[in-house]
Amino acid sequence: MQTDSPSNRRGAWARAWIAGCALLGTSACSVADNLSFAEIVNEIDGIVTIVGDGPVRSVRYADRAPVAAWYMRQFWLVPMRWALGPVFGYSAVHDIDNPAGHVRELLQELPDETGGDLLSCAQATTRCGWLAEVDANGHSRVVAIDGLVAVAQQLALPVFAGDFAQLGVPLAADRHDASRRVIASWRPDQRGGDLGPADRAGYTTALQELTARPLASWTDRLLLVEDLVQLQRAERDELARVATEAALRAGLRHCIEGILLRTVEGRDPRYVEVRLCAMEQIRRLAGPRGVGLLLAVMSATPQQLARFEPRFDPDPLVQLRLIHLCGQLRGEVATTEVRLPGRETGLAVAPVDFLAQTILTEQAYYSKLRTPAMAALSLCLGRPSLDPDPAWVREWYRERQAHG
């Protein structure tokens, strides 16, 4: 039988305080709080499985998986993690009520835990990249796209910094096959000994050629990054390691560019917010000329036009965002169309032409796009005031076409 002594009362209060802190911390903190990069990656991999083959892929979430123990996520227990983990375990298998939401919280934290390390950034890219491509949840795709851009900025990758005239042109099949054969013969896990000068030169050249251009398939681009991570981890030859690092950076750039471009090309009404996110990120990475790139990528193909699909994404939010982005431009970047390889040059449209066409094809009394487009075009052209009468647009556009 216990007595109600002062020492017992203090002990009871202490136990109650600790229990209350534990309960508060467990309910209020994010599932990713205070976890290391490796812990976050392991938790994601235990929940997420990419199923399928080739371009036909999907994501499967486990509703029961190993997750970090609650005491591994509490900031006030960080000094004792070294003792709590080995004694009580770093993780335990639990039921997960909302596995997709759980993974989103992990993905939001993942880029911040890379520390700018190349291999960590590459692993974050593949985790975000698969979900950005195949997840059926738009919110998850947005988080994944934001994660990809965060990684690109950490590594200072020149995403969309090159010549748009070569953007997306894939590596020729014969060069791809030849490079793959050389790499397969001299990769670290296949060597019988140290690389000789000639073999090293051939191996590093093959790495450079394989990543000089993007691979044709989005799945191949992601799988290439995964393979280059393994090569970089296993490489012991210093010169080959430098070449592998350069190849990995190039592969990451191609992978991120491809995911963003594929996202804005889509027109699925379920993923409007995903396209809006990717549009903002492309403009952010490419600068003002990224607006012309968006118009070129998002314009309907001849096949789509033959099916009587609209020239651009019909969603009003997407169109308003395009109008807003075009209205930010001045000078040559506003009046020049971006021409992409493999696309009909006759379908290219400059930002000012997009605005004029929007104004002249919209119905005056019902359109929510005409007035914003007129304001944007007025800003692009440096007009001192906004004239709501579209007659001036018609006249200006007629003269532009006559002198075009």
Coordinates of C-alpha atoms in Angstrom, one line a residue:
M1 CA 0.0 0.0 0.0
Q2 CA 1.4 3.4 -1.0
T3 CA 1.2 6.5 1.3
D4 CA 0.4 10.0 0.1
S5 CA 3.8 11.4 1.0
P6 CA 5.4 14.5 -0.7
S7 CA 7.9 12.3 -2.6
N8 CA 5.1 10.1 -4.0
R9 CA 3.1 13.1 -5.0
R10 CA 6.1 14.6 -6.8
G11 CA 6.7 11.2 -8.5
A12 CA 3.1 11.0 -9.7
W13 CA 3.3 14.6 -11.1
A14 CA 6.5 13.7 -12.9
R15 CA 5.0 10.6 -14.4
A16 CA 1.9 12.5 -15.5
W17 CA 4.0 15.3 -17.1
I18 CA 6.1 12.8 -19.1
A19 CA 3.0 10.9 -20.2
G20 CA 1.3 14.2 -21.2
C21 CA 4.3 15.3 -23.2
A22 CA 4.5 12.0 -24.9
L23 CA 0.8 12.1 -25.8
L24 CA 1.1 15.7 -27.0
G25 CA 4.2 15.0 -29.1
T26 CA 2.7 11.9 -30.6
S27 CA -0.5 13.6 -31.7
A28 CA 0.9 17.0 -32.9
C29 CA 4.2 16.2 -34.7
S30 CA 4.6 15.2 -38.3
V31 CA 5.5 11.7 -39.1
A32 CA 8.7 13.0 -40.6
D33 CA 9.8 15.2 -37.7
N34 CA 13.4 14.6 -36.5
L35 CA 13.9 11.6 -38.8
S36 CA 17.2 11.3 -40.7
F37 CA 17.4 11.0 -44.5
A38 CA 18.0 7.3 -44.3
E39 CA 15.1 6.8 -41.9
I40 CA 12.7 8.7 -44.2
V41 CA 13.8 6.8 -47.3
N42 CA 13.4 3.4 -45.5
E43 CA 10.0 4.3 -44.3
I44 CA 8.9 5.4 -47.8
D45 CA 10.3 2.2 -49.3
G46 CA 8.4 0.1 -46.8
I47 CA 5.1 1.7 -47.7
V48 CA 5.4 2.4 -51.5
T49 CA 5.7 -0.2 -54.2
I50 CA 5.7 0.7 -57.9
V51 CA 4.0 -2.1 -59.8
G52 CA 3.8 -2.8 -63.5
D53 CA 6.2 -2.9 -66.4
G54 CA 7.4 -0.4 -69.0
P55 CA 5.3 2.8 -69.2
V56 CA 2.3 1.1 -67.6
R57 CA 3.0 1.6 -63.9
S58 CA 1.0 2.3 -60.8
V59 CA 1.7 2.8 -57.1
R60 CA 0.6 0.5 -54.3
Y61 CA 0.6 1.7 -50.7
A62 CA 0.9 -0.7 -47.8
D63 CA -1.5 -0.1 -45.0
R64 CA 0.7 -1.9 -42.6
A65 CA 4.4 -1.3 -42.6
P66 CA 7.5 -0.5 -40.4
V67 CA 7.4 3.1 -39.3
A68 CA 9.6 5.1 -36.9
A69 CA 8.8 4.7 -33.2
W70 CA 7.2 7.8 -31.7
Y71 CA 10.1 8.5 -29.5
M72 CA 12.4 8.7 -32.5
R73 CA 10.4 11.7 -33.8
Q74 CA 10.2 13.8 -30.6
F75 CA 12.5 16.8 -30.5
W76 CA 12.8 16.7 -26.7
L77 CA 14.0 13.1 -26.9
V78 CA 16.6 13.7 -29.6
P79 CA 19.5 13.6 -27.1
M80 CA 18.4 10.2 -26.0
R81 CA 17.8 8.6 -29.5
W82 CA 21.2 6.9 -29.3
A83 CA 20.0 5.0 -26.3
L84 CA 16.3 4.6 -27.0
G85 CA 16.8 3.1 -30.5
P86 CA 19.0 0.2 -29.6
V87 CA 17.1 -0.6 -26.5
F88 CA 13.5 -0.2 -27.7
G89 CA 13.9 -0.4 -31.4
Y90 CA 14.1 2.3 -34.1
S91 CA 10.8 1.3 -35.8
A92 CA 7.9 -1.1 -35.4
V93 CA 5.2 -2.5 -37.7
H94 CA 2.0 -0.5 -37.4
D95 CA -1.3 -0.1 -39.2
I96 CA -1.4 3.1 -41.3
D97 CA -4.8 4.7 -41.6
N98 CA -3.8 7.0 -44.5
P99 CA -0.6 5.6 -46.1
A100 CA -0.7 8.1 -49.0
G101 CA -0.9 11.0 -46.6
H102 CA 1.8 9.5 -44.4
V103 CA 4.1 9.3 -47.5
R104 CA 3.3 12.9 -48.4
E105 CA 4.5 14.1 -45.0
L106 CA 7.7 12.1 -45.5
L107 CA 8.2 13.5 -49.0
Q108 CA 7.8 17.1 -47.8
E109 CA 10.7 16.6 -45.4
L110 CA 12.9 14.5 -47.6
P111 CA 14.6 17.2 -49.7
D112 CA 15.5 19.1 -46.5
E113 CA 17.3 16.1 -45.2
T114 CA 19.6 15.5 -48.2
G115 CA 22.1 18.1 -47.1
G116 CA 22.9 18.8 -50.8
D117 CA 24.6 15.4 -51.1
L118 CA 24.5 14.1 -54.7
L119 CA 23.6 10.5 -53.9
S120 CA 21.0 11.6 -51.3
C121 CA 19.5 14.1 -53.8
A122 CA 19.4 11.3 -56.5
Q123 CA 17.5 9.0 -54.1
A124 CA 15.1 11.7 -53.3
T125 CA 14.6 12.3 -57.0
T126 CA 13.6 8.7 -57.8
R127 CA 11.2 8.6 -54.8
C128 CA 9.5 11.8 -55.9
G129 CA 9.8 11.0 -59.6
W130 CA 7.9 7.7 -59.6
L131 CA 5.1 9.3 -57.6
A132 CA 5.0 12.4 -59.7
E133 CA 4.4 10.2 -62.8
V134 CA 2.1 7.4 -61.6
D135 CA 0.3 8.4 -58.3
A136 CA -3.5 8.8 -58.8
N137 CA -3.6 11.4 -56.0
G138 CA -3.1 14.9 -57.3
H139 CA -2.0 16.2 -53.9
S140 CA 0.8 13.6 -53.8
R141 CA 1.9 14.6 -57.3
V142 CA 2.2 18.2 -56.3
V143 CA 4.3 17.4 -53.3
A144 CA 6.5 15.1 -55.4
I145 CA 7.0 17.8 -58.1
D146 CA 7.9 20.4 -55.4
G147 CA 10.4 17.9 -54.1
L148 CA 12.0 17.4 -57.5
V149 CA 12.5 21.2 -57.9
A150 CA 13.9 21.5 -54.4
V151 CA 16.5 18.8 -55.3
A152 CA 17.4 20.6 -58.6
Q153 CA 18.0 23.8 -56.7
Q154 CA 20.1 22.2 -54.1
L155 CA 22.4 20.7 -56.7
A156 CA 22.2 23.9 -58.9
L157 CA 21.2 21.7 -61.9
P158 CA 20.9 23.7 -65.1
V159 CA 17.3 22.6 -65.6
F160 CA 15.8 24.3 -68.7
A161 CA 18.9 26.4 -69.1
G162 CA 20.0 24.9 -72.4
D163 CA 18.9 25.6 -76.0
F164 CA 15.2 24.8 -76.4
A165 CA 15.8 23.9 -80.0
Q166 CA 17.4 20.7 -78.7
L167 CA 15.1 20.2 -75.7
G168 CA 13.8 16.6 -75.4
V169 CA 15.7 15.2 -78.4
P170 CA 16.4 11.7 -77.3
L171 CA 19.7 9.8 -77.5
A172 CA 20.0 7.9 -80.7
A173 CA 19.3 4.2 -80.3
D174 CA 22.7 3.0 -81.7
R175 CA 24.6 5.3 -79.3
H176 CA 22.5 4.2 -76.4
D177 CA 23.1 0.5 -77.1
A178 CA 26.8 1.0 -77.6
S179 CA 27.2 3.0 -74.4
R180 CA 25.2 0.5 -72.5
R181 CA 27.5 -2.4 -73.7
V182 CA 30.7 -0.6 -72.6
I183 CA 29.3 0.3 -69.2
A184 CA 28.0 -3.2 -68.6
S185 CA 31.5 -4.6 -69.3
W186 CA 33.4 -2.2 -67.1
R187 CA 31.1 -1.2 -64.3
P188 CA 32.6 -1.6 -60.8
D189 CA 30.9 -4.9 -60.0
Q190 CA 32.1 -6.5 -63.3
R191 CA 35.8 -5.6 -63.2
G192 CA 38.4 -8.1 -62.5
G193 CA 40.8 -5.5 -61.3
D194 CA 41.8 -1.9 -61.7
L195 CA 40.9 0.0 -64.8
G196 CA 43.6 0.6 -67.3
P197 CA 44.0 3.9 -69.1
A198 CA 42.3 2.7 -72.3
D199 CA 39.5 0.9 -70.5
R200 CA 38.9 3.9 -68.2
A201 CA 38.7 6.3 -71.2
G202 CA 36.2 4.0 -72.9
Y203 CA 34.1 3.7 -69.8
T204 CA 34.0 7.4 -69.0
T205 CA 33.2 8.2 -72.6
A206 CA 30.3 5.8 -72.5
L207 CA 29.0 7.4 -69.3
Q208 CA 29.2 10.8 -71.0
E209 CA 27.5 9.7 -74.2
L210 CA 24.7 7.9 -72.3
T211 CA 23.7 11.0 -70.5
A212 CA 24.5 13.6 -73.2
R213 CA 20.8 13.4 -74.3
P214 CA 17.7 12.3 -72.4
L215 CA 16.5 8.8 -72.9
A216 CA 13.3 8.4 -74.9
S217 CA 11.1 6.9 -72.1
W218 CA 10.3 8.5 -68.8
T219 CA 10.7 5.1 -67.1
D220 CA 14.2 4.6 -68.7
R221 CA 15.2 8.1 -67.3
L222 CA 14.2 7.2 -63.8
L223 CA 15.8 3.7 -64.0
L224 CA 19.0 5.2 -65.3
V225 CA 19.2 7.5 -62.3
E226 CA 18.8 4.5 -60.0
D227 CA 21.5 2.6 -61.9
L228 CA 23.9 5.6 -61.8
V229 CA 23.4 5.8 -58.0
Q230 CA 24.6 2.2 -57.7
L231 CA 27.6 2.9 -59.9
Q232 CA 28.5 5.9 -57.9
R233 CA 28.3 4.1 -54.7
A234 CA 30.5 1.2 -55.9
E235 CA 33.1 3.2 -57.8
R236 CA 36.6 3.2 -56.3
D237 CA 38.5 4.6 -59.3
E238 CA 38.8 8.3 -58.7
L239 CA 38.7 9.4 -62.4
A240 CA 35.8 7.1 -63.1
R241 CA 34.0 8.4 -60.0
V242 CA 34.2 11.9 -61.3
A243 CA 32.8 10.8 -64.6
T244 CA 30.0 8.9 -62.9
E245 CA 29.1 12.0 -60.8
A246 CA 28.9 14.1 -63.9
A247 CA 26.7 11.5 -65.6
L248 CA 24.4 11.3 -62.5
R249 CA 24.0 15.1 -62.5
A250 CA 23.1 15.0 -66.2
G251 CA 20.7 12.1 -65.7
L252 CA 19.0 14.0 -62.9
R253 CA 18.5 17.0 -65.0
H254 CA 17.0 15.1 -67.9
C255 CA 14.7 13.2 -65.5
I256 CA 13.4 16.3 -63.8
E257 CA 12.9 18.2 -67.1
G258 CA 11.0 15.3 -68.6
I259 CA 8.7 14.9 -65.6
L260 CA 7.8 18.6 -65.6
L261 CA 7.2 18.7 -69.4
R262 CA 5.1 15.5 -69.4
T263 CA 3.0 17.0 -66.5
V264 CA 2.0 20.2 -68.4
E265 CA 1.3 18.3 -71.6
G266 CA -1.6 16.4 -69.9
R267 CA -5.2 17.6 -70.0
D268 CA -6.8 15.3 -67.5
P269 CA -9.3 17.4 -65.5
R270 CA -8.5 15.5 -62.3
Y271 CA -4.9 16.9 -62.3
V272 CA -5.5 20.6 -62.9
E273 CA -3.7 21.6 -59.7
V274 CA -0.8 19.3 -60.7
R275 CA -0.4 21.1 -64.0
L276 CA -0.6 24.5 -62.3
C277 CA 2.2 23.5 -60.0
A278 CA 4.4 22.2 -62.8
M279 CA 3.7 25.4 -64.8
E280 CA 4.9 27.6 -62.0
Q281 CA 8.0 25.5 -61.5
I282 CA 8.9 25.6 -65.2
R283 CA 8.5 29.4 -65.2
R284 CA 10.6 29.5 -62.0
L285 CA 13.4 27.4 -63.4
A286 CA 13.5 28.6 -67.0
G287 CA 12.9 32.3 -66.3
P288 CA 10.9 34.6 -68.7
R289 CA 11.6 32.4 -71.7
G290 CA 9.9 29.6 -69.9
V291 CA 6.5 31.1 -70.8
G292 CA 7.1 30.6 -74.5
L293 CA 8.2 27.1 -73.6
L294 CA 4.9 26.4 -71.8
L295 CA 2.9 27.7 -74.8
A296 CA 4.9 25.4 -77.1
V297 CA 4.6 22.3 -74.9
M298 CA 0.9 22.8 -74.0
S299 CA -0.3 23.6 -77.5
A300 CA -2.3 20.8 -79.1
T301 CA -0.6 18.5 -81.5
P302 CA -1.9 18.1 -85.1
Q303 CA -3.5 14.8 -84.0
Q304 CA -5.4 16.5 -81.2
L305 CA -6.6 19.3 -83.5
A306 CA -7.8 16.7 -86.0
R307 CA -9.9 15.3 -83.1
F308 CA -11.3 18.8 -82.7
E309 CA -9.7 19.3 -79.3
P310 CA -9.0 22.9 -78.3
R311 CA -5.7 24.5 -79.0
F312 CA -4.8 24.8 -75.3
D313 CA -6.0 23.2 -72.1
P314 CA -9.6 24.2 -71.7
D315 CA -9.6 24.5 -68.0
P316 CA -10.1 28.2 -67.1
L317 CA -7.6 28.1 -64.2
V318 CA -4.9 26.9 -66.5
Q319 CA -5.8 29.4 -69.2
L320 CA -5.8 32.2 -66.6
R321 CA -2.4 31.1 -65.4
L322 CA -1.0 31.2 -68.9
I323 CA -2.5 34.7 -69.4
H324 CA -1.0 35.9 -66.1
L325 CA 2.5 34.5 -67.1
C326 CA 2.3 36.1 -70.6
G327 CA 1.4 39.4 -69.0
Q328 CA 4.7 39.4 -67.1
L329 CA 6.8 39.6 -70.3
R330 CA 8.2 42.6 -72.2
G331 CA 10.1 43.0 -75.4
E332 CA 11.5 40.2 -77.6
V333 CA 10.6 37.4 -75.2
A334 CA 7.0 38.4 -75.4
T335 CA 6.9 38.6 -79.2
T336 CA 8.9 35.5 -80.1
E337 CA 7.6 31.9 -80.3
V338 CA 9.5 28.9 -79.0
R339 CA 9.9 26.2 -81.6
L340 CA 10.5 22.7 -80.2
P341 CA 12.1 19.8 -82.1
G342 CA 9.6 17.3 -83.5
R343 CA 6.6 19.7 -83.3
E344 CA 4.8 21.5 -86.1
T345 CA 6.4 24.9 -86.5
G346 CA 3.2 26.3 -87.9
L347 CA 1.6 25.7 -84.5
A348 CA 4.1 27.8 -82.5
V349 CA 2.7 30.9 -80.9
A350 CA 4.3 33.9 -79.3
P351 CA 2.9 35.1 -75.9
V352 CA 1.4 38.2 -77.4
D353 CA -0.3 36.2 -80.1
F354 CA -1.7 33.8 -77.5
L355 CA -3.2 36.8 -75.7
A356 CA -4.6 38.4 -78.8
Q357 CA -6.1 35.1 -80.0
T358 CA -7.7 34.6 -76.6
I359 CA -9.2 38.1 -76.7
L360 CA -10.6 37.8 -80.2
T361 CA -12.1 34.3 -79.8
E362 CA -13.8 34.7 -76.5
Q363 CA -17.4 35.8 -76.1
A364 CA -17.5 39.4 -74.7
Y365 CA -20.4 39.0 -72.3
Y366 CA -19.6 35.6 -70.9
S367 CA -15.9 35.2 -71.0
K368 CA -13.8 35.4 -67.8
L369 CA -10.7 35.4 -69.9
R370 CA -11.0 38.4 -72.2
T371 CA -10.5 41.2 -69.7
P372 CA -7.5 39.5 -68.0
A373 CA -6.0 38.8 -71.5
M374 CA -6.6 42.4 -72.6
A375 CA -4.9 43.7 -69.4
A376 CA -2.0 41.3 -70.0
L377 CA -1.5 42.3 -73.6
S378 CA -1.7 46.0 -72.7
L379 CA 1.2 45.4 -70.2
C380 CA 3.2 43.4 -72.7
L381 CA 2.9 46.2 -75.3
G382 CA 3.5 49.0 -72.8
R383 CA 0.2 50.7 -73.4
P384 CA -0.4 53.5 -70.9
S385 CA -4.0 52.4 -70.1
L386 CA -6.5 49.6 -70.5
D387 CA -9.0 50.0 -73.4
P388 CA -11.8 47.5 -72.9
D389 CA -12.8 47.8 -76.6
P390 CA -11.2 44.8 -78.4
A391 CA -11.1 46.8 -81.7
W392 CA -7.6 48.0 -81.0
V393 CA -6.5 44.4 -80.4
R394 CA -8.1 43.4 -83.8
E395 CA -6.3 46.2 -85.6
W396 CA -2.9 45.5 -83.8
Y397 CA -3.1 41.8 -84.5
R398 CA -4.0 42.4 -88.2
E399 CA -0.9 44.6 -88.6
R400 CA 1.3 42.1 -86.8
Q401 CA 0.2 39.3 -89.0
A402 CA 0.7 41.4 -92.1
H403 CA 4.3 42.2 -91.1
G404 CA 5.0 38.8 -89.7

